[in-house]
């Protein structure tokens, strides 16, 4: 009875083989999380009109700008291997990356603050717009991290 499953051979999935598909997989997961983040806040704003103030969307815009800033600098530029020009060189790319991460953390913290200050504990307003705002920014930040650290640099050139 123990030899029953030994001779079954399942062919490997070529699509998820590993290193040569790592960049594509990280990009797709990152893009999907970014899409879901914006979809959640658009859903909350359209279903609960009036609950999501126009200023609340700035958290998502800052998070998106953070994603662009973090992922516009390669790891080789941060190490100083591929970037020698400009007035600051590798130090400038490190400052740019740091500011991108600060903006990402700030958007997540601001959305958490808005959630707890305006939606949690207030029974007059629905809580889903606040949760949606926090989910949007958390998903955008996770998407940024996956896209930055989920890729292998030697495949990008």
Short mmCIF file of N, CA, C and O in Angstrom, two decimals, residues 75-84 90:
data_model
loop_
_atom_site.label_atom_id
_atom_site.label_comp_id
_atom_site.label_asym_id
_atom_site.label_seq_id
_atom_site.Cartn_x
_atom_site.Cartn_y
_atom_site.Cartn_z
N UNK A 75 19.33 48.31 -7.15
CA UNK A 75 20.23 47.95 -6.06
C UNK A 75 21.68 48.24 -6.43
O UNK A 75 22.50 48.54 -5.56
N UNK A 76 22.01 48.16 -7.71
CA UNK A 76 23.37 48.47 -8.14
C UNK A 76 23.68 49.96 -7.95
O UNK A 76 24.80 50.33 -7.59
N UNK A 77 22.69 50.81 -8.16
CA UNK A 77 22.89 52.24 -7.92
C UNK A 77 23.08 52.53 -6.44
O UNK A 77 23.87 53.40 -6.07
N UNK A 78 22.39 51.80 -5.60
CA UNK A 78 22.53 52.02 -4.16
C UNK A 78 23.91 51.57 -3.68
O UNK A 78 24.54 52.22 -2.85
N UNK A 79 24.39 50.44 -4.21
CA UNK A 79 25.71 49.95 -3.84
C UNK A 79 26.83 50.80 -4.42
O UNK A 79 27.95 50.76 -3.95
N UNK A 80 26.52 51.55 -5.48
CA UNK A 80 27.54 52.37 -6.12
C UNK A 80 28.23 51.68 -7.27
O UNK A 80 29.24 52.17 -7.78
N UNK A 81 27.70 50.53 -7.71
CA UNK A 81 28.32 49.79 -8.80
C UNK A 81 28.01 50.39 -10.16
O UNK A 81 28.85 50.36 -11.06
N UNK A 82 26.81 50.92 -10.34
CA UNK A 82 26.39 51.31 -11.68
C UNK A 82 26.11 52.80 -11.82
O UNK A 82 25.69 53.25 -12.86
N UNK A 83 26.33 53.57 -10.79
CA UNK A 83 25.95 54.98 -10.86
C UNK A 83 27.07 55.84 -10.33
O UNK A 83 27.36 55.84 -9.14
N UNK A 84 27.72 56.56 -11.21
CA UNK A 84 28.79 57.45 -10.78
C UNK A 84 28.54 58.89 -11.13
O UNK A 84 29.25 59.78 -10.71
N UNK A 90 26.09 57.76 -5.61
CA UNK A 90 25.34 56.75 -4.87
C UNK A 90 24.64 57.32 -3.63
O UNK A 90 23.59 56.83 -3.22
#
